[in-house]
Amino acid sequence: MISTYPKVSGKFLIDGKWLEAENKKEVINPANTQEVVGEVALCTKEHVDKAITSAVTAFESWSQSDIHERAEKMKVAAGAIEKIVEENVNLLVRENGKILVEAKKDLLRCVDIMREASDELLTWWQPESLDGKQKVQIRRRPRGVTAVISPWNSPMILTFKRVIPAILTGNTVIVKPATSCPLTIMIFLEKVASYFPNGVLNVVTGSGSVIGDALCKDSSVRTVAFVGSTETGKEIMKASASNVKNIFMELGGNDAAIILEDAKLDDELITKLRFGILRAAGQVCSAVKRVYVHESRYEELVEKLRKKFQYIRIGSGIQPDVEMGPLNNQSQYEYVKGLISRAKDGGAEVLTGGIKIDPEGWNDGYFIEPTIITGVNQNSEIVQAEQFGPVIPILSFKTNEEALKLANDSHFGLRASVWTENEKKAIAFADQLEAGAVFINNHTVFQDLHLDFPGLKESGISRETRHCSLEFFADTYGFAN
């Protein structure tokens, strides 16, 4: 019943007011598509225009606020957010498909982002004097209205990593959450917004083509931060070109894991590789999506990974013993199923595993078993595509030079990993791999929230950050005599 929906269901936020939309769309549980979790408002261009006006007006005063005031407000908001984490874990699981432990970790990391970025602001914002005959200072100032267009795969942390530094650096923000799972992020943003002046944080939901196009084409919006597919990223670049916005984009990935001849294929390493492939059911931009293994270790790796996949417990993330949930939406589900089917039709061997926690309810959700694909080549669709699901093609190589060439043979360049007992060899690979970051004997994320590294090629437009992404949302200028 509608009375059980979250209070933000079907609403959007402009100038401190939560408004009801005339048109709405259901938000469903990907683990049980018969369950409606809530509704998402389908905002119009007129709603976007009002949100931009609100943000422009609020920027006049918020941009002049003291950095200590901004940091203190954010820390108080972080405390309030921390208190509602536990009660919203289940909602995130139900609308997104994550398992409980992943969902809770994401929500707690949002609190960490708020606190760490607030502390970082107080030192990073200070003017920096340069040595030399001329007096030169590097100073910073807020840029203006910021649009944050966030994805469905990790809606919480990927939104907070952009919204929070944007607000702290004195900007006003308009957030466009993903339509398939907007509810938890809206509850959290509602709480954050209540600690700041009206108009500093606005939320509009609905069609990406309507909302995104309006935000990108309006000259009052000075920055667009987008996380999502490379195809959509290209459209955002086109729409933003007429007014030359600052654009920061984390796009697709087709990460390669290279298993060298001397790799120690023990249980610890295989477990790390499994996690790098299947975290969030493979719906992670920086998940392993291709494995290249030395020909002498090929059969050993395939067999060990197959056995590890066999014991993955798959089902609704609400169940505490589940290790992998469903795909988030029907479109992605059908895409991944199609990739697997076409690979099989083309002669590939398809190895599936996993334990179905609820076999009777399996077809009610967007579930796909962990899948290993062998018998394919570099040009196969399943190898060249970003699968974004629990499927992994495994190919062999003869020489290290061949492995490097195969790994770099992609339009993407987000992350990569080298698995070897020789760190010098891994560094030699890393120096030549076309990826924004390279891991050794792991394929993971940077634990330090101050750090991030951009993807190369078609995996994004950004730059290295050591300061919680604060530098993405402020203008740096020189002051000299």
Coordinates of C-alpha atoms in Angstrom, one line a residue:
M1 CA 0.0 0.0 0.0
I2 CA 1.1 3.6 -0.6
S3 CA 1.1 4.3 3.1
T4 CA 4.1 2.0 3.4
Y5 CA 6.2 3.9 0.9
P6 CA 9.1 6.1 2.2
K7 CA 7.9 9.7 2.8
V8 CA 10.1 11.0 -0.1
S9 CA 8.4 8.6 -2.5
G10 CA 7.1 10.5 -5.6
K11 CA 8.5 13.8 -4.4
F12 CA 11.3 16.2 -5.3
L13 CA 13.1 19.0 -3.5
I14 CA 13.4 22.6 -4.6
D15 CA 14.3 25.6 -2.4
G16 CA 13.8 23.6 0.8
K17 CA 10.3 22.4 -0.1
W18 CA 9.4 18.8 -1.0
L19 CA 6.9 18.9 -3.8
E20 CA 4.6 16.2 -5.2
A21 CA 4.9 15.3 -8.9
E22 CA 1.9 14.8 -11.1
N23 CA 3.5 11.9 -12.9
K24 CA 5.4 9.1 -11.2
K25 CA 7.0 5.7 -11.9
E26 CA 7.1 2.7 -9.6
V27 CA 10.4 1.6 -8.0
I28 CA 10.5 -2.2 -7.8
N29 CA 12.5 -4.7 -5.8
P30 CA 14.9 -6.4 -8.3
A31 CA 15.0 -9.5 -6.1
N32 CA 11.1 -9.7 -6.4
T33 CA 9.7 -7.7 -9.2
Q34 CA 6.2 -8.1 -7.8
E35 CA 7.1 -5.9 -4.9
V36 CA 6.8 -2.1 -5.4
V37 CA 9.1 -0.3 -3.0
G38 CA 7.9 3.2 -3.7
E39 CA 7.6 5.8 -6.5
V40 CA 9.9 8.2 -8.2
A41 CA 8.7 11.6 -9.4
L42 CA 8.9 12.3 -13.2
C43 CA 10.0 15.9 -13.1
T44 CA 9.7 18.2 -16.1
K45 CA 12.0 20.7 -17.6
E46 CA 10.0 23.4 -15.8
H47 CA 10.8 21.7 -12.5
V48 CA 14.5 21.7 -13.4
D49 CA 14.4 25.4 -14.3
K50 CA 13.0 26.2 -10.9
A51 CA 15.6 24.1 -9.2
I52 CA 18.3 26.0 -11.1
T53 CA 16.8 29.3 -10.1
S54 CA 16.7 28.2 -6.5
A55 CA 20.4 27.1 -6.7
V56 CA 21.5 30.3 -8.4
T57 CA 19.8 32.5 -5.7
A58 CA 21.2 30.4 -2.8
F59 CA 24.7 30.6 -4.3
E60 CA 24.9 34.4 -3.7
S61 CA 25.0 34.0 0.0
W62 CA 26.3 30.4 0.4
S63 CA 29.4 31.1 -1.7
Q64 CA 30.3 33.8 0.8
S65 CA 29.9 31.7 3.9
D66 CA 32.9 31.0 6.1
I67 CA 34.6 27.6 5.5
H68 CA 34.4 26.8 9.3
E69 CA 30.7 27.3 9.1
R70 CA 30.4 25.0 6.2
A71 CA 32.5 22.3 7.8
E72 CA 30.7 22.6 11.1
K73 CA 27.3 22.3 9.5
M74 CA 28.4 19.2 7.5
K75 CA 29.8 17.5 10.6
V76 CA 26.5 18.1 12.5
A77 CA 24.6 16.7 9.4
A78 CA 27.0 13.7 9.5
G79 CA 26.0 12.9 13.0
A80 CA 22.3 13.0 12.0
I81 CA 22.9 10.8 9.0
E82 CA 24.8 8.3 11.2
K83 CA 21.7 7.9 13.4
I84 CA 19.5 6.8 10.4
V85 CA 21.9 4.4 8.8
E86 CA 20.6 1.2 10.4
E87 CA 16.9 1.9 9.7
N88 CA 17.6 2.5 6.0
V89 CA 19.8 -0.5 5.1
N90 CA 16.8 -2.7 4.2
L91 CA 15.4 0.0 1.9
L92 CA 18.6 0.2 0.0
V93 CA 18.7 -3.5 -0.4
R94 CA 15.1 -3.7 -1.6
E95 CA 15.4 -1.0 -4.2
N96 CA 19.0 -1.6 -5.4
G97 CA 19.6 -5.4 -4.9
K98 CA 22.7 -5.1 -2.8
I99 CA 23.3 -7.6 0.0
L100 CA 23.0 -6.4 3.6
V101 CA 26.7 -6.1 4.3
E102 CA 27.4 -4.1 1.1
A103 CA 24.5 -1.8 1.7
K104 CA 25.4 -1.0 5.3
K105 CA 29.0 -0.4 4.4
D106 CA 28.0 2.1 1.6
L107 CA 25.8 4.0 4.0
L108 CA 28.5 4.2 6.7
R109 CA 31.0 5.4 4.1
C110 CA 28.7 8.3 3.3
V111 CA 29.1 9.4 6.9
D112 CA 32.9 9.0 6.6
I113 CA 32.9 11.2 3.5
M114 CA 31.1 14.0 5.3
R115 CA 33.5 14.0 8.2
E116 CA 36.7 13.5 6.4
A117 CA 35.9 16.1 3.6
S118 CA 34.9 18.6 6.3
D119 CA 38.3 18.2 8.0
E120 CA 40.2 18.3 4.8
L121 CA 38.5 21.6 3.7
L122 CA 39.9 23.6 6.6
T123 CA 43.5 23.0 5.5
W124 CA 43.1 22.6 1.7
W125 CA 41.2 25.9 1.3
Q126 CA 44.0 28.0 2.8
P127 CA 46.0 30.2 0.3
E128 CA 49.3 28.8 -0.8
S129 CA 52.3 31.2 -1.2
L130 CA 54.8 30.4 -3.9
D131 CA 58.5 31.1 -3.6
G132 CA 60.1 33.6 -6.0
K133 CA 60.8 37.2 -6.7
Q134 CA 57.1 38.0 -7.3
K135 CA 54.5 37.6 -4.5
V136 CA 52.2 34.9 -5.8
Q137 CA 49.4 33.1 -4.0
I138 CA 47.2 30.2 -5.1
R139 CA 43.7 30.9 -3.9
R140 CA 40.4 29.1 -4.2
R141 CA 36.8 30.2 -4.7
P142 CA 33.4 28.5 -5.2
R143 CA 32.5 27.9 -8.9
G144 CA 28.7 28.1 -8.9
V145 CA 25.7 25.7 -9.4
T146 CA 26.8 22.1 -9.6
A147 CA 24.7 19.3 -11.2
V148 CA 25.3 15.8 -9.9
I149 CA 23.9 13.0 -12.0
S150 CA 24.3 9.7 -10.1
P151 CA 24.1 6.0 -11.1
W152 CA 22.0 3.1 -10.0
N153 CA 24.8 0.6 -9.2
S154 CA 26.2 2.4 -6.1
P155 CA 23.8 5.3 -5.7
M156 CA 24.8 6.3 -2.2
I157 CA 28.6 6.6 -2.0
L158 CA 29.0 7.7 -5.6
T159 CA 26.5 10.5 -5.0
F160 CA 28.0 11.6 -1.7
K161 CA 31.5 11.7 -3.1
R162 CA 30.3 14.5 -5.3
V163 CA 27.6 16.3 -3.4
I164 CA 29.5 16.7 -0.2
P165 CA 32.7 18.3 -1.6
A166 CA 30.6 20.5 -3.9
I167 CA 28.6 21.9 -0.9
L168 CA 31.7 22.3 1.3
T169 CA 33.5 24.3 -1.4
G170 CA 30.7 26.8 -1.4
N171 CA 28.6 25.7 -4.3
T172 CA 24.9 24.9 -4.6
V173 CA 23.9 21.6 -5.9
I174 CA 21.1 19.9 -8.0
V175 CA 21.1 16.1 -7.7
K176 CA 19.5 13.8 -10.3
P177 CA 19.4 10.3 -8.8
A178 CA 18.9 7.2 -10.8
T179 CA 15.3 6.4 -11.5
S180 CA 15.5 2.7 -10.6
C181 CA 16.7 3.3 -7.0
P182 CA 16.3 6.9 -5.8
L183 CA 14.6 6.4 -2.4
T184 CA 17.5 5.9 0.0
I185 CA 19.6 8.6 -1.4
M186 CA 16.7 11.0 -1.3
I187 CA 16.1 10.2 2.4
F188 CA 19.7 10.9 3.1
L189 CA 19.8 14.1 1.0
E190 CA 16.6 15.3 2.8
K191 CA 18.5 15.0 6.1
V192 CA 21.6 16.7 4.8
A193 CA 19.6 19.6 3.2
S194 CA 17.8 20.3 6.5
Y195 CA 21.2 21.5 7.9
F196 CA 21.9 24.0 5.1
P197 CA 20.1 27.1 3.8
N198 CA 17.2 26.5 1.4
G199 CA 18.4 26.1 -2.2
V200 CA 21.8 24.9 -1.3
L201 CA 20.7 21.3 -2.1
N202 CA 18.0 20.5 -4.5
V203 CA 16.8 17.1 -5.9
V204 CA 15.0 16.5 -9.2
T205 CA 14.1 13.0 -10.4
G206 CA 12.9 11.4 -13.6
S207 CA 14.0 10.8 -17.2
G208 CA 17.7 11.2 -17.8
S209 CA 17.1 12.7 -21.2
V210 CA 14.8 15.3 -19.8
I211 CA 16.6 16.2 -16.6
G212 CA 20.1 15.7 -17.7
D213 CA 19.6 17.6 -21.0
A214 CA 18.1 20.6 -19.1
L215 CA 20.9 20.7 -16.6
C216 CA 23.7 20.4 -19.2
K217 CA 22.3 23.1 -21.5
D218 CA 21.6 25.7 -18.9
S219 CA 24.5 28.2 -18.7
S220 CA 23.8 28.9 -15.0
V221 CA 25.1 25.3 -14.2
R222 CA 28.8 25.6 -14.1
T223 CA 29.8 22.0 -13.2
V224 CA 28.4 18.6 -14.2
A225 CA 29.6 15.6 -12.2
F226 CA 28.3 12.4 -13.8
V227 CA 28.8 8.7 -13.0
G228 CA 27.4 6.2 -15.6
S229 CA 27.9 4.7 -19.0
T230 CA 30.3 6.0 -21.6
E231 CA 27.5 6.4 -24.1
T232 CA 25.5 8.7 -21.8
G233 CA 28.7 10.6 -20.9
K234 CA 29.3 11.4 -24.5
E235 CA 25.8 12.8 -24.7
I236 CA 26.4 15.0 -21.6
M237 CA 29.6 16.3 -23.3
K238 CA 27.7 17.3 -26.4
A239 CA 24.9 19.0 -24.4
S240 CA 27.4 20.9 -22.3
A241 CA 29.6 22.0 -25.1
S242 CA 27.7 25.2 -26.0
N243 CA 28.5 26.8 -22.6
V244 CA 31.9 25.1 -21.9
K245 CA 31.1 23.7 -18.4
N246 CA 33.5 21.9 -16.1
I247 CA 32.8 18.3 -16.5
F248 CA 33.9 15.4 -14.3
M249 CA 32.8 12.0 -15.4
E250 CA 33.5 8.4 -14.1
L251 CA 32.4 6.2 -17.0
G252 CA 32.5 2.6 -18.0
G253 CA 35.3 0.1 -17.5
N254 CA 36.5 -3.2 -18.9
D255 CA 39.1 -4.0 -16.3
A256 CA 41.7 -6.6 -17.0
A257 CA 43.2 -8.9 -14.4
I258 CA 46.6 -10.4 -15.6
I259 CA 47.6 -13.7 -13.9
L260 CA 51.3 -14.2 -14.4
E261 CA 53.1 -17.5 -14.5
D262 CA 54.5 -17.2 -11.0
A263 CA 51.1 -16.2 -9.3
K264 CA 50.3 -18.0 -6.1
L265 CA 46.9 -19.4 -6.8
D266 CA 46.0 -20.3 -3.2
D267 CA 42.6 -19.9 -1.6
E268 CA 43.4 -16.3 -0.4
L269 CA 44.2 -15.1 -3.9
I270 CA 41.3 -16.9 -5.6
T271 CA 39.0 -15.4 -3.0
K272 CA 40.3 -11.9 -3.8
L273 CA 39.8 -12.5 -7.5
R274 CA 36.3 -13.8 -6.9
F275 CA 35.4 -10.7 -4.9
G276 CA 36.9 -8.5 -7.6
I277 CA 34.7 -10.1 -10.2
L278 CA 31.4 -10.6 -8.2
R279 CA 31.2 -7.6 -5.9
A280 CA 27.7 -6.2 -6.2
A281 CA 27.0 -9.0 -8.7
G282 CA 29.6 -7.5 -11.0
Q283 CA 27.8 -4.2 -11.2
V284 CA 30.8 -2.1 -10.5
C285 CA 32.7 0.1 -13.0
S286 CA 36.0 -1.1 -11.6
A287 CA 35.2 -4.8 -11.3
V288 CA 37.3 -7.4 -13.1
K289 CA 35.7 -8.0 -16.4
R290 CA 38.4 -9.8 -18.3
V291 CA 41.0 -12.3 -17.0
Y292 CA 44.2 -13.1 -18.8
V293 CA 46.2 -16.0 -17.4
H294 CA 49.5 -17.5 -18.5
E295 CA 48.8 -20.7 -20.5
S296 CA 50.7 -22.9 -18.0
R297 CA 48.2 -21.9 -15.3
Y298 CA 45.0 -21.6 -17.4
E299 CA 43.3 -24.9 -16.5
E300 CA 44.3 -24.5 -12.8
L301 CA 42.8 -21.0 -12.6
V302 CA 39.6 -21.9 -14.4
E303 CA 39.0 -24.9 -12.1
K304 CA 39.8 -23.1 -8.9
L305 CA 37.6 -20.2 -9.8
R306 CA 34.8 -22.5 -10.9
K307 CA 34.9 -24.3 -7.5
K308 CA 34.8 -20.9 -5.7
F309 CA 31.8 -19.8 -7.8
Q310 CA 30.0 -23.0 -6.9
Y311 CA 29.5 -22.0 -3.3
I312 CA 28.3 -18.5 -3.8
R313 CA 24.9 -18.1 -2.1
I314 CA 22.6 -16.1 -4.4
G315 CA 19.2 -14.6 -3.5
S316 CA 17.5 -11.6 -2.0
G317 CA 20.0 -9.4 -0.2
I318 CA 17.6 -9.1 2.7
Q319 CA 18.6 -12.6 3.8
P320 CA 21.8 -12.4 6.0
D321 CA 23.5 -15.5 4.5
V322 CA 23.2 -14.3 0.9
E323 CA 26.5 -13.4 -0.8
M324 CA 25.3 -12.1 -4.2
G325 CA 22.0 -10.4 -5.1
P326 CA 20.2 -9.7 -8.4
L327 CA 21.0 -7.3 -11.1
N328 CA 19.4 -3.9 -10.5
N329 CA 17.0 -3.6 -13.4
Q330 CA 15.4 -5.4 -16.3
S331 CA 17.4 -3.7 -19.0
Q332 CA 20.7 -4.7 -17.5
Y333 CA 19.5 -8.2 -16.8
E334 CA 18.4 -8.7 -20.4
Y335 CA 21.7 -7.3 -21.6
V336 CA 23.9 -9.6 -19.6
K337 CA 21.7 -12.6 -20.4
G338 CA 22.1 -11.7 -24.1
L339 CA 25.9 -11.5 -23.8
I340 CA 26.0 -15.0 -22.3
S341 CA 23.6 -16.5 -24.8
R342 CA 25.4 -15.1 -27.8
A343 CA 28.8 -16.3 -26.5
K344 CA 27.3 -19.8 -26.1
D345 CA 25.8 -19.7 -29.6
G346 CA 29.3 -18.7 -30.9
G347 CA 30.9 -21.8 -29.5
A348 CA 32.0 -20.6 -26.0
E349 CA 31.9 -22.9 -23.0
V350 CA 29.6 -21.5 -20.3
L351 CA 30.3 -22.6 -16.7
T352 CA 27.8 -21.6 -14.1
G353 CA 27.7 -22.0 -10.4
G354 CA 26.2 -20.8 -7.2
I355 CA 23.6 -21.9 -4.7
K356 CA 20.1 -20.6 -5.2
I357 CA 18.8 -19.7 -1.7
D358 CA 15.2 -19.5 -2.9
P359 CA 14.8 -21.7 -6.1
E360 CA 11.1 -21.2 -6.2
G361 CA 11.4 -17.4 -6.3
W362 CA 14.4 -17.4 -8.7
N363 CA 12.4 -16.3 -11.7
D364 CA 10.7 -13.5 -9.8
G365 CA 13.9 -11.5 -9.7
Y366 CA 16.8 -10.4 -12.0
F367 CA 19.1 -13.2 -10.9
I368 CA 22.0 -14.5 -12.9
E369 CA 24.3 -17.3 -11.7
P370 CA 28.1 -16.5 -11.4
T371 CA 29.3 -17.4 -14.9
I372 CA 32.7 -18.3 -16.4
I373 CA 33.2 -18.0 -20.1
T374 CA 36.0 -20.0 -21.8
G375 CA 36.7 -20.8 -25.5
V376 CA 36.5 -17.1 -26.6
N377 CA 39.0 -14.8 -28.2
Q378 CA 40.0 -11.2 -27.8
N379 CA 37.5 -10.0 -30.4
S380 CA 34.5 -11.8 -28.9
E381 CA 31.7 -9.5 -27.8
I382 CA 31.8 -10.9 -24.2
V383 CA 35.5 -9.8 -24.0
Q384 CA 35.2 -6.3 -25.6
A385 CA 32.0 -5.3 -23.9
E386 CA 31.5 -4.0 -20.4
Q387 CA 29.4 -6.8 -19.1
F388 CA 28.4 -5.2 -15.7
G389 CA 27.1 -8.5 -14.4
P390 CA 28.3 -11.7 -12.7
V391 CA 30.1 -13.1 -15.8
I392 CA 33.8 -13.3 -16.6
P393 CA 35.6 -14.4 -19.7
I394 CA 39.0 -16.1 -19.1
L395 CA 41.7 -16.1 -21.9
S396 CA 45.3 -17.5 -21.9
F397 CA 48.5 -15.8 -23.1
K398 CA 52.0 -17.1 -23.9
T399 CA 54.2 -14.1 -23.1
N400 CA 54.1 -11.0 -20.9
E401 CA 54.2 -8.8 -24.0
E402 CA 51.1 -10.5 -25.3
A403 CA 49.3 -10.1 -22.0
L404 CA 50.1 -6.4 -22.0
K405 CA 48.9 -6.0 -25.5
L406 CA 45.6 -7.8 -24.8
A407 CA 44.9 -5.9 -21.6
N408 CA 45.4 -2.5 -23.4
D409 CA 43.2 -3.6 -26.3
S410 CA 40.1 -1.8 -25.1
H411 CA 38.3 1.5 -25.4
F412 CA 38.3 1.7 -21.6
G413 CA 41.1 2.4 -19.1
L414 CA 39.6 2.5 -15.6
R415 CA 41.5 -0.1 -13.5
A416 CA 43.7 -3.1 -13.9
S417 CA 45.5 -5.7 -11.7
V418 CA 48.6 -7.8 -12.0
W419 CA 48.8 -11.1 -10.0
T420 CA 52.4 -12.1 -9.3
E421 CA 54.9 -12.9 -6.6
N422 CA 57.3 -10.3 -8.1
E423 CA 56.4 -6.7 -7.2
K424 CA 59.1 -5.3 -9.6
K425 CA 57.4 -7.2 -12.4
A426 CA 54.0 -5.9 -11.4
I427 CA 55.3 -2.3 -11.4
A428 CA 56.8 -2.9 -14.9
F429 CA 53.4 -3.9 -16.1
A430 CA 51.7 -1.0 -14.3
D431 CA 54.0 1.5 -16.1
Q432 CA 52.6 0.3 -19.4
L433 CA 49.0 -0.6 -18.6
E434 CA 46.5 2.0 -19.9
A435 CA 44.5 2.3 -16.7
G436 CA 43.9 5.0 -14.1
A437 CA 45.1 2.6 -11.3
V438 CA 46.8 -0.7 -11.1
F439 CA 46.6 -3.2 -8.1
I440 CA 48.9 -6.1 -7.3
N441 CA 47.4 -9.4 -6.2
N442 CA 44.0 -7.7 -5.6
H443 CA 41.4 -5.8 -7.6
T444 CA 39.7 -3.4 -5.2
V445 CA 39.1 0.2 -4.3
F446 CA 41.2 2.9 -2.5
Q447 CA 40.3 2.7 1.2
D448 CA 41.5 6.3 1.9
L449 CA 38.6 8.6 0.9
H450 CA 41.0 11.4 0.3
L451 CA 42.3 9.6 -2.8
D452 CA 41.0 8.8 -6.2
F453 CA 42.4 8.4 -9.7
P454 CA 40.7 9.0 -12.9
G455 CA 40.0 6.5 -15.7
L456 CA 41.8 6.8 -19.0
K457 CA 40.5 6.7 -22.5
E458 CA 36.7 6.3 -22.6
S459 CA 36.5 5.6 -18.8
G460 CA 36.2 9.2 -17.8
I461 CA 37.3 12.8 -17.6
S462 CA 38.7 13.8 -14.3
R463 CA 42.0 14.2 -12.5
E464 CA 43.8 12.7 -9.5
T465 CA 42.5 13.9 -6.1
R466 CA 44.3 13.7 -2.8
H467 CA 41.7 16.0 -1.1
C468 CA 38.4 14.2 -1.0
S469 CA 37.5 15.6 -4.5
L470 CA 37.3 19.2 -3.2
E471 CA 39.5 20.4 -6.1
F472 CA 36.9 19.2 -8.6
F473 CA 34.3 21.8 -7.5
A474 CA 36.4 25.0 -6.7
D475 CA 38.1 27.3 -9.1
T476 CA 41.8 27.9 -8.4
Y477 CA 43.2 31.3 -9.3
G478 CA 46.5 33.2 -8.9
F479 CA 46.8 36.4 -6.9
A480 CA 50.0 38.4 -7.5
N481 CA 51.5 41.9 -7.2

